[in-house]
Short mmCIF file of C-alpha atoms in Angstrom, two decimals:
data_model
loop_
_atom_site.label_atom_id
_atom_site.label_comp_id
_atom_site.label_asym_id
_atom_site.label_seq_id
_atom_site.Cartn_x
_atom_site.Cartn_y
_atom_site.Cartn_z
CA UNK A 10 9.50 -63.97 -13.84
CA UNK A 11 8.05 -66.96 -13.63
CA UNK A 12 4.24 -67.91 -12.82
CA UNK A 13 5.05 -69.04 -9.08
CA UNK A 14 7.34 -66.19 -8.58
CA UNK A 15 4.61 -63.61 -9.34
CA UNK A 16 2.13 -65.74 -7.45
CA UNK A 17 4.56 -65.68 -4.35
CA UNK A 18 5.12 -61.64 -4.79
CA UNK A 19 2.05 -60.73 -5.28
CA UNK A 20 0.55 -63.05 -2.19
CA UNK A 21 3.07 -61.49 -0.06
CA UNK A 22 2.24 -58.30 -1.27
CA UNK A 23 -1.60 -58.74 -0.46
CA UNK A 24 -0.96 -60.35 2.69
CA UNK A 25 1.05 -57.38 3.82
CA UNK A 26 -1.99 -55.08 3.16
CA UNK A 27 -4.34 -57.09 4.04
CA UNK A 28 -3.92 -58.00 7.44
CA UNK A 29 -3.11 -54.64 8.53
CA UNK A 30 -6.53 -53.88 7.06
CA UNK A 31 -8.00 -57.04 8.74
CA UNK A 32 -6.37 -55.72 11.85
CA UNK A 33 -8.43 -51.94 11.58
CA UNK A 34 -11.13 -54.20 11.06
CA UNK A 35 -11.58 -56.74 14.18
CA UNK A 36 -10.59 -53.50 16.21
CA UNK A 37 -13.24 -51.97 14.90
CA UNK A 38 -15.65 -54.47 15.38
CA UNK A 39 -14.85 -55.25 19.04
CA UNK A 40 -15.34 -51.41 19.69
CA UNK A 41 -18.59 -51.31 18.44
CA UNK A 42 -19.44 -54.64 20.45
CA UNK A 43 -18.40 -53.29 24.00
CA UNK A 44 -21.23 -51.33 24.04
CA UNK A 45 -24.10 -53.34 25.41
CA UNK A 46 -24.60 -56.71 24.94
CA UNK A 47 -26.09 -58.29 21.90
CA UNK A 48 -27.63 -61.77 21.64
CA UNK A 49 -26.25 -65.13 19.97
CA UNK A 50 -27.76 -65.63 16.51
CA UNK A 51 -28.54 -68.68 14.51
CA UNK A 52 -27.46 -69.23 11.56
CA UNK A 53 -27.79 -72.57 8.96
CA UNK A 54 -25.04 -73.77 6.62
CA UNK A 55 -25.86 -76.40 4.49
CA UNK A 56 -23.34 -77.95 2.33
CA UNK A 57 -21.57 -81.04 0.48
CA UNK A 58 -19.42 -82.21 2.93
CA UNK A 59 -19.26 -85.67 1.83
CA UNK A 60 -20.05 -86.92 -1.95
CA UNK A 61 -18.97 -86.11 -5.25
CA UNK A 62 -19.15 -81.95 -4.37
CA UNK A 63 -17.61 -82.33 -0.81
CA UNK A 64 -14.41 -80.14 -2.10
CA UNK A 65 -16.68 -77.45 -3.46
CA UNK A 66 -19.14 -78.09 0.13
CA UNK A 67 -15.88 -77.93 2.02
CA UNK A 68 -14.55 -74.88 0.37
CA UNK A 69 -18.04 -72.86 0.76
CA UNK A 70 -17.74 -73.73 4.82
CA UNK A 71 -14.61 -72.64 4.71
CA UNK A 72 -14.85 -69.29 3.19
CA UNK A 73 -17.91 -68.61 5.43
CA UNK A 74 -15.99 -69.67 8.90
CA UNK A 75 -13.15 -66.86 7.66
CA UNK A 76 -15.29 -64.47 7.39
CA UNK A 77 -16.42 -65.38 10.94
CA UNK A 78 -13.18 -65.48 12.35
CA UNK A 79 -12.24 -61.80 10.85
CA UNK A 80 -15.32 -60.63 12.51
CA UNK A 81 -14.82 -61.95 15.67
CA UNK A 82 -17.56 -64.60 14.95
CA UNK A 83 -20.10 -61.59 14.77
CA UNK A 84 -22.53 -60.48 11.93
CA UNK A 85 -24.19 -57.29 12.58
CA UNK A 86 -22.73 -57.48 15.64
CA UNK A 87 -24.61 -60.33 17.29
CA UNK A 88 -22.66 -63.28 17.84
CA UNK A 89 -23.05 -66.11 15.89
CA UNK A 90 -23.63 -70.01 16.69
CA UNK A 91 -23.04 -71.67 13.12
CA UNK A 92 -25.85 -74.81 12.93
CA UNK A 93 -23.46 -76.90 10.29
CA UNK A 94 -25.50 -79.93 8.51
CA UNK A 95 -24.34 -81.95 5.43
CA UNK A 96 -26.11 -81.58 1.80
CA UNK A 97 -24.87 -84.70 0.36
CA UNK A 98 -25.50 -85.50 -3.09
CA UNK A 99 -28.31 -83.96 -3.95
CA UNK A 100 -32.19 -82.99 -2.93
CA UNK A 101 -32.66 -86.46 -1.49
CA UNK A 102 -30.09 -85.95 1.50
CA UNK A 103 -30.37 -82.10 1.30
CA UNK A 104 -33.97 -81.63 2.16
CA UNK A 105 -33.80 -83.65 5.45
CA UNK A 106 -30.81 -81.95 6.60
CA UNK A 107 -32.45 -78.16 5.64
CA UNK A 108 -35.76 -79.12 7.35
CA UNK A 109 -33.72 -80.16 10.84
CA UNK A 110 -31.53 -76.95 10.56
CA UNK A 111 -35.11 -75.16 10.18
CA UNK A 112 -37.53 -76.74 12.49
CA UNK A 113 -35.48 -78.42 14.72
CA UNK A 114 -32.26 -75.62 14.96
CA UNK A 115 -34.57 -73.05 14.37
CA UNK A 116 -31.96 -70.85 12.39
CA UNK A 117 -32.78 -67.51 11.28
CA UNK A 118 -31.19 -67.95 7.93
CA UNK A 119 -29.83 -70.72 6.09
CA UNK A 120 -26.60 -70.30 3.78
CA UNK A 121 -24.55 -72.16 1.41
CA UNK A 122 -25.98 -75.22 -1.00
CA UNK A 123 -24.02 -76.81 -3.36
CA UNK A 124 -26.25 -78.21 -6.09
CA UNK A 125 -29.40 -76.71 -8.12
CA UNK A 126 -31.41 -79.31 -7.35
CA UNK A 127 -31.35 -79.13 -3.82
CA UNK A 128 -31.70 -75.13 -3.48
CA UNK A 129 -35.04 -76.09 -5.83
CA UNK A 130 -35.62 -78.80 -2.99
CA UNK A 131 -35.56 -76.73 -0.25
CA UNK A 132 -37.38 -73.60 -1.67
CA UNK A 133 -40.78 -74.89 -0.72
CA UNK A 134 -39.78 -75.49 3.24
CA UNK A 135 -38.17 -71.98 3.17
CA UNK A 136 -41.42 -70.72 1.90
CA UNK A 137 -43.25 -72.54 4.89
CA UNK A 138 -41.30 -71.70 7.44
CA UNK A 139 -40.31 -68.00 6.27
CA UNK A 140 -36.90 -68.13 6.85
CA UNK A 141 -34.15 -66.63 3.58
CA UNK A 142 -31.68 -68.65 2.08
CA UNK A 143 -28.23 -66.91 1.50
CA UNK A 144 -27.00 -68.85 -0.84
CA UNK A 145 -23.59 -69.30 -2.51
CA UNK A 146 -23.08 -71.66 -4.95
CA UNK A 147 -25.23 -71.75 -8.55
CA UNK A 148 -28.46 -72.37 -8.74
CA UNK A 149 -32.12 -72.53 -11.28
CA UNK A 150 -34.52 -70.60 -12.44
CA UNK A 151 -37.02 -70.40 -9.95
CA UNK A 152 -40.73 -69.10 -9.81
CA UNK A 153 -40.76 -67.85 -6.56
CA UNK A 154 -37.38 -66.48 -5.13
CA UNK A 155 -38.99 -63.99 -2.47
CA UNK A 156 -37.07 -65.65 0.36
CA UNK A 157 -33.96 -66.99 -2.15
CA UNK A 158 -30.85 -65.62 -2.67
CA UNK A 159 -27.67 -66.42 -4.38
CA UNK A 160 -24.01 -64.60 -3.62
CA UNK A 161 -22.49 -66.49 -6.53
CA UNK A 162 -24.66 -66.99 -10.06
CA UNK A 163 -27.47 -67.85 -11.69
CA UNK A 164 -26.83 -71.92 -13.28
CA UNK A 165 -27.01 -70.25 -16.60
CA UNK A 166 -24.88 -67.37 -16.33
CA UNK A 167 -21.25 -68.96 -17.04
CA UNK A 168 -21.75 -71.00 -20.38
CA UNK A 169 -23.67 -67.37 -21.00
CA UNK A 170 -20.71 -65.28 -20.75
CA UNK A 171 -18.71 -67.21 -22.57
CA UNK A 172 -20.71 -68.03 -25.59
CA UNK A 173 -19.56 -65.38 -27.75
CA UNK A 174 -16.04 -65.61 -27.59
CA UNK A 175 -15.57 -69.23 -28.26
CA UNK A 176 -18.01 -68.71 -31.12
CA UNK A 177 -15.12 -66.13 -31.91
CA UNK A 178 -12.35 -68.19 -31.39
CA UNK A 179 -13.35 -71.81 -32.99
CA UNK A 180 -13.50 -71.88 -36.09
CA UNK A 181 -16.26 -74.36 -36.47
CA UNK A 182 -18.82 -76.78 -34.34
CA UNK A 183 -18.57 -77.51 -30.80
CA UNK A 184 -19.46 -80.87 -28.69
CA UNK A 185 -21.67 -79.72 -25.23
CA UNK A 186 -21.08 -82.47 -22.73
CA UNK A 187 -22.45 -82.75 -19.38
CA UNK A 188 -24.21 -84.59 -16.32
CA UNK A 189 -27.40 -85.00 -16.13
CA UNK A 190 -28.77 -83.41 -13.13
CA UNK A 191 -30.12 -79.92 -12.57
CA UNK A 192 -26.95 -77.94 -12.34
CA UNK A 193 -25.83 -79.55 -15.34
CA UNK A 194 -29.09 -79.37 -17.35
CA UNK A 195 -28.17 -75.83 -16.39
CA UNK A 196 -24.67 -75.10 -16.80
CA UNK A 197 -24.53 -76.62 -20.35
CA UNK A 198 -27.95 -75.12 -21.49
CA UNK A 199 -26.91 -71.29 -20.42
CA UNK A 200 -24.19 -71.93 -22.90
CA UNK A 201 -25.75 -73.59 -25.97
CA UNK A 202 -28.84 -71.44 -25.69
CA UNK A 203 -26.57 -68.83 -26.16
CA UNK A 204 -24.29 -69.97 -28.37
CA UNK A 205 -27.63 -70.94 -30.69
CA UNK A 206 -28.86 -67.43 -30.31
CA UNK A 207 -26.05 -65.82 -31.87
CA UNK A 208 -25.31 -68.76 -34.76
CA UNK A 209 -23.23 -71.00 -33.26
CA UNK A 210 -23.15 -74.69 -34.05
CA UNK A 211 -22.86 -77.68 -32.11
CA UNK A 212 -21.31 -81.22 -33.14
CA UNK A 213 -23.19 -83.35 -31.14
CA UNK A 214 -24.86 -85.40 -33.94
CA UNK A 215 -28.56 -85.06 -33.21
CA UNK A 216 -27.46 -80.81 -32.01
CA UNK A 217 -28.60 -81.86 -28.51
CA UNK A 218 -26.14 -82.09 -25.51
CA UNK A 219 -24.77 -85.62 -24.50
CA UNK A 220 -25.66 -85.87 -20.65
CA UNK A 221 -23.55 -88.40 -18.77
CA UNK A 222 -25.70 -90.19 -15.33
CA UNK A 223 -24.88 -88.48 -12.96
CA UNK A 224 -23.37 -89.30 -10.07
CA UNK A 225 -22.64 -92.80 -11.10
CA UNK A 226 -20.06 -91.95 -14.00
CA UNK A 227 -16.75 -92.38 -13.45
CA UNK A 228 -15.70 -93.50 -16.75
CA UNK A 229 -16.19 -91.18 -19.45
CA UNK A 230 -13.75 -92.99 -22.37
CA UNK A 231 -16.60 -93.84 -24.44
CA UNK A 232 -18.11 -90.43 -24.44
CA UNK A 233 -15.09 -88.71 -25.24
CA UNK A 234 -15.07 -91.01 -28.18
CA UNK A 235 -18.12 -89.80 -29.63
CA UNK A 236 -16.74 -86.53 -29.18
CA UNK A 237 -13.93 -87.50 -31.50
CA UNK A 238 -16.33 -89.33 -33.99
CA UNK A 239 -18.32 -85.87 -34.17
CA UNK A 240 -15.17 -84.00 -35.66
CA UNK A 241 -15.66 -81.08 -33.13
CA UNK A 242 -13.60 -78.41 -33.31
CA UNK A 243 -13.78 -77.82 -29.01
CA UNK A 244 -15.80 -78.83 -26.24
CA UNK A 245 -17.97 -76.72 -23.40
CA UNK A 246 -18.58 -78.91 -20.49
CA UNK A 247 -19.32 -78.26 -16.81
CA UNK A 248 -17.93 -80.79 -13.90
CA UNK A 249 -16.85 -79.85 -10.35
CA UNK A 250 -15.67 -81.93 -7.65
CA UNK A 251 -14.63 -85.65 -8.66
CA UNK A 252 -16.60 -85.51 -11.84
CA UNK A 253 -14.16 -82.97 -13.07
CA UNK A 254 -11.04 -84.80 -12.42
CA UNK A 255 -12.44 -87.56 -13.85
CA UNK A 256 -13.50 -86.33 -17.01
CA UNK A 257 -10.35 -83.69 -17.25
CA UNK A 258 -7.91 -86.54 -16.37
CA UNK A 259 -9.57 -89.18 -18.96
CA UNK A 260 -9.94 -86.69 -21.42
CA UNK A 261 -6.25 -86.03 -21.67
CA UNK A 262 -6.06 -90.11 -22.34
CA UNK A 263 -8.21 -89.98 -25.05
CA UNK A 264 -8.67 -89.67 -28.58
CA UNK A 265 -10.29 -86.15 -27.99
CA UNK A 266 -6.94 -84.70 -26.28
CA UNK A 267 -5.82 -82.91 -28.99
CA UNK A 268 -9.24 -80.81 -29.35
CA UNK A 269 -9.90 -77.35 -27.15
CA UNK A 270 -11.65 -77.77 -24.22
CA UNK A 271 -13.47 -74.99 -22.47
CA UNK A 272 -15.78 -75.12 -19.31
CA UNK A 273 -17.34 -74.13 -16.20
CA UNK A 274 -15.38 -74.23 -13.04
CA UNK A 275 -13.58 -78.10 -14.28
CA UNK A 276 -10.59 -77.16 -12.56
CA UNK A 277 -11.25 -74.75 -10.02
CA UNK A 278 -10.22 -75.27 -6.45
CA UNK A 279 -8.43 -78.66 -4.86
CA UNK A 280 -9.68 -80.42 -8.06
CA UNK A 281 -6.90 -78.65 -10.43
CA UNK A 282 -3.81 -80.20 -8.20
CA UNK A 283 -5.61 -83.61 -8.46
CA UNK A 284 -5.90 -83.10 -12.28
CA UNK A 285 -2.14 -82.20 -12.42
CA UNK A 286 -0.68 -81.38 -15.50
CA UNK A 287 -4.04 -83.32 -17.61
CA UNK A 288 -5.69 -79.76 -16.85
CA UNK A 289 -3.26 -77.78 -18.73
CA UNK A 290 -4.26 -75.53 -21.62
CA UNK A 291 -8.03 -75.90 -20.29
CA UNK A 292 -10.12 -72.69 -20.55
CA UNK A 293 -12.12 -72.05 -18.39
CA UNK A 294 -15.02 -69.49 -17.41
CA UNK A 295 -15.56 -68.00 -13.28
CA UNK A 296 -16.85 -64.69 -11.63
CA UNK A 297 -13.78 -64.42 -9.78
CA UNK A 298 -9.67 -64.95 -9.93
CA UNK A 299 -7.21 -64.29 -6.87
CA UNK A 300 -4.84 -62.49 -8.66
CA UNK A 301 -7.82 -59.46 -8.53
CA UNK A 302 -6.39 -56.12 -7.94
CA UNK A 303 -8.87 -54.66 -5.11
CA UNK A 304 -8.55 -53.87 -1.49
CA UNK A 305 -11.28 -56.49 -0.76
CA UNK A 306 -9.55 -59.41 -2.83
CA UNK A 307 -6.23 -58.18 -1.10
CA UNK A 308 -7.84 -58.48 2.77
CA UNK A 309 -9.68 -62.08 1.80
CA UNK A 310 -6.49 -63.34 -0.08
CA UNK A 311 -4.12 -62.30 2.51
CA UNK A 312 -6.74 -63.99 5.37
CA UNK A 313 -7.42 -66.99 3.41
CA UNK A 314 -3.47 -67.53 3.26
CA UNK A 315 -2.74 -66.76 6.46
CA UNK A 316 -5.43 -69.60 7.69
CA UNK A 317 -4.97 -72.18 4.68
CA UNK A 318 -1.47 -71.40 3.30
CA UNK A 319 -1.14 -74.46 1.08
CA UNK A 320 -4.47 -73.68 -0.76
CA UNK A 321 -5.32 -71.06 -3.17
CA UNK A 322 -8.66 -69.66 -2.38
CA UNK A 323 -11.67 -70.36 -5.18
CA UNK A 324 -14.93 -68.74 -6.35
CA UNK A 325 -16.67 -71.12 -3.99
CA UNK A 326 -14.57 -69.59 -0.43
CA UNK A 327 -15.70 -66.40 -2.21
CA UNK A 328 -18.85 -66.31 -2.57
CA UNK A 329 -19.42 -68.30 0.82
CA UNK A 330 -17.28 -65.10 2.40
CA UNK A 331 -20.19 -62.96 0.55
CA UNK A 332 -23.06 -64.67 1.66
CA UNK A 333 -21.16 -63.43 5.26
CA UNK A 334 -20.94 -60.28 4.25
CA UNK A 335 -24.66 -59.91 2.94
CA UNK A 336 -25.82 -61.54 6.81
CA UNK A 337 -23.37 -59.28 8.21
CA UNK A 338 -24.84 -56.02 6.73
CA UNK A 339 -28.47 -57.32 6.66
CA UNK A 340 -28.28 -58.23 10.54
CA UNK A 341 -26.95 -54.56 11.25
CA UNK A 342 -29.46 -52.81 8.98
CA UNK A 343 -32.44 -54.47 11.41
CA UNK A 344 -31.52 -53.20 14.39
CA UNK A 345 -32.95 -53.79 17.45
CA UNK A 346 -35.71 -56.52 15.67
CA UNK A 347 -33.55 -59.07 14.03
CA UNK A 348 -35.97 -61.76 12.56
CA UNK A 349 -36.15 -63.94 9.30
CA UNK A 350 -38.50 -61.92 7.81
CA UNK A 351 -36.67 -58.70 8.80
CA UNK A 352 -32.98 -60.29 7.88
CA UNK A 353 -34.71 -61.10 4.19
CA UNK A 354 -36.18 -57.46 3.81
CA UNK A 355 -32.96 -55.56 4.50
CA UNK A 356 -31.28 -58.43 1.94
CA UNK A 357 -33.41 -56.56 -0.58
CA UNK A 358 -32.53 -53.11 -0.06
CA UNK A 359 -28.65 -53.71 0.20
CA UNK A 360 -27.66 -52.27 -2.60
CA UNK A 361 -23.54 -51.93 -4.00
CA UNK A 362 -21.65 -55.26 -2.77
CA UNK A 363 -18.02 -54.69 -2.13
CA UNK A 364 -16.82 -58.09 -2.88
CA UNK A 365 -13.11 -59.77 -3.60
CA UNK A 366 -14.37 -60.64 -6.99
CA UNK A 367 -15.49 -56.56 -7.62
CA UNK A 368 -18.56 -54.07 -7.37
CA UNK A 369 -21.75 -56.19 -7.78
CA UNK A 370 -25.53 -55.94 -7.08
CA UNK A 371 -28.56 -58.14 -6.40
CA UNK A 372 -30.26 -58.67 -10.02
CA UNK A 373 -34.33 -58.88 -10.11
CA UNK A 374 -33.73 -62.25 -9.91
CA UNK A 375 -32.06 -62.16 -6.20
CA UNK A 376 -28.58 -62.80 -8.12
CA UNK A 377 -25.42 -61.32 -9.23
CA UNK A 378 -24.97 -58.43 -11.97
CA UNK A 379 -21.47 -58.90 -12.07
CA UNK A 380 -18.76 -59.61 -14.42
CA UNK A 381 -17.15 -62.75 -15.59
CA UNK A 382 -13.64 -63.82 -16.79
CA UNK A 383 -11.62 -66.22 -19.11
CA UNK A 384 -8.55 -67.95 -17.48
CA UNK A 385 -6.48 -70.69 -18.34
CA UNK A 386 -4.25 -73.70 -16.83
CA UNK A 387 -0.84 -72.75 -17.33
CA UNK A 388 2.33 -74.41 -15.61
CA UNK A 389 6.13 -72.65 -14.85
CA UNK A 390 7.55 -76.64 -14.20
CA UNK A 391 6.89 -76.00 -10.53
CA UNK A 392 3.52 -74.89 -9.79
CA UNK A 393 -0.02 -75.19 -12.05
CA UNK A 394 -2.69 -72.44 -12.13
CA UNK A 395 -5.62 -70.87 -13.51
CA UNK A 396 -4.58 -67.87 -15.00
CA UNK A 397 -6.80 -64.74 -15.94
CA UNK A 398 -6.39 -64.46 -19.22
CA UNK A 399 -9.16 -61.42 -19.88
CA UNK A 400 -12.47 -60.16 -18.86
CA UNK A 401 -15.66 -61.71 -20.24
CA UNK A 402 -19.11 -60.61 -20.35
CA UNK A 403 -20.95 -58.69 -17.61
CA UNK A 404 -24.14 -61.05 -16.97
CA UNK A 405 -27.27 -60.43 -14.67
CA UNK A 406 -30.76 -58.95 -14.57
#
């Protein structure tokens, strides 16, 4: 059978379960809400809705708001008035937005947060003003996370997992390429850290990653040339949102085509139909794959259809739909006093996550433990996908 043809089964298959599960759901939630009333909560998102990210930004709004709607727009059953503000680029239009959804919204939590660099932007004012961050995209290393949380990965955690088996697999050095902002710096250093650790070798000339500016590079023919001049055997990169159709498009045109290219998310989401068939044979590392066999991955994929039927949901939708379910059970768990402070303490003690992508846990580091996987673009002449191609390293602490 071919790839669409399983696709198709297997999404009617899910949707099938799902919503009837969906369905026990909401009736279970609007039983438990006719008791009493409960007031309307405040919550933050903050996210690239416009920019280079604004697919990923729109995809982690997205998977939040269906959450919402399955819940009938409740967490811990306390309605819930969504304060939406736009991240932008980066820490220079993401700090201004954060401190108006805090001071002047007054939200109890904040959620979402595309780049590194602005969750490091904002960590100070969440400090001051004592109010958690949910996040649910990647993000640093940093000193103080007591009020910082992540629902999708540490920066590092990707190029991590998948150190070992390319180091397996190529037989010989590898070109790192990436931009140079903070979730690159990131990204691309989880991996050749690790890939140095265990012997690996890189091609890069000088053994040091070639960073592209970042945003302002759109053409990225004369770095893919120096990857060619280095005689590199593949190439670990991490680009999302234009960037990555960019760079997977021009690579294809280049004199670096015919060499294996692996990286973080570079064709996940919206991005991959953009890249068309330039993406395929790309590997590619993520904490999460719809094709999933679990009852929560069967009640998300089935909703996410159901409300978006021309889109395939990503890691972003998924871990947006987590940070929901983290409020969710935090907000229950503090009762009758539901406060920052009391949201981010019952954060802490949550314990097991039921999640689409699998089991996982909050690490020391107020991150995932969880598991990563391999998958590849493959085509069937009709439809192109990432497809999971095996299980990777568990990574977290």
């Amino acid at each position: 059978m071919s790839l669409h043809g399983r696709w198709t089964r297997a999404v009617s298959a899910i949707m099938a379960t799902g919503l009837l599960l969906a369905a026990a759901g909401c009736a279970k939630d609007e039983e438990s809400g006719s008791a009493g009333t409960a007031s309307t909560l405040k919550i933050g998102f903050l996210g690239s809705l416009s920019g280079t990210y604004q697919a990923v930004g729109t995809d982690l709004k997205k998977g939040f708001e269906l959450y919402l709607k399955m819940h009938d727009n409740k967490l811990g059953g306390h309605p819930i008035d969504l304060k939406v503000a736009d991240e932008g680029d980066g820490v220079d239009t993401a700090v201004p937005a954060a401190t108006k959804l805090i001071k002047e919204e007054k939200v109890l939590a904040l959620t979402g947060i595309v780049g590194g660099g602005s969750v490091a932007g904002v960590a100070g004012l969440l400090n001051e003003a004592k109010v958690p961050l949910i996040g649910s995209n990647g993000r640093p290393d940093l000193k103080d996370v007591s009020r910082v949380w992540t629902t999708s990965f540490m920066s590092t955690d990707p190029g991590q997992s998948i150190a070992q088996y390319i180091k397996d697999k190529v037989d010989g050095p590898v070109f790192a390429i990436g931009p140079n902002y903070q979730g690159g710096f990131d990204e691309v250093g989880g991996f050749t850290t690790e890939f140095a650790k265990i012997g690996g070798k890189l091609a890069n000339p000088d053994g040091k990653t070639l960073w592209t500016p970042f945003p302002t590079t759109t053409n990225f023919l004369p770095y893919l040339s120096q990857v060619k001049a280095a005689n590199a055997k593949a190439v670990y990169t991490f680009y999302a949102g234009k960037a990555a159709i960019d760079f997977v498009k021009q690579y294809k045109q280049s004199d670096a085509k015919d060499i294996p290219l692996y990286g973080a998310f570079l064709t996940e989401g919206s991005v991959l139909q953009a890249e068309g068939d330039s993406a395929l044979g790309v590997y590619t590392v993520c904490n999460y794959s719809p094709d999933l066999d679990n009852e929560e991955n069967r009640k998300f994929v089935a909703a996410w259809q159901q409300a978006y039927p021309d889109a395939t949901p990503t890691t972003y939708a998924m871990a947006s739909y987590d940070a929901a379910a983290v409020l969710d059970r935090a907000i229950a768990a503090a009762g009758d006093n539901v406060t920052s402070e009391t949201i981010n303490e019952q954060v802490g003690k949550l314990g097991q996550i039921s999640s689409p992508r699998g089991q996982w846990q909050f690490g020391k580091n107020h991150a995932p433990i969880q598991k990563w996987y391999l998958r590849q673009v493959k085509s069937d002449g009709r439809a192109i996908a990432n497809v999971l191609v095996q299980d990777l390293a568990t990574v977290g602490a």
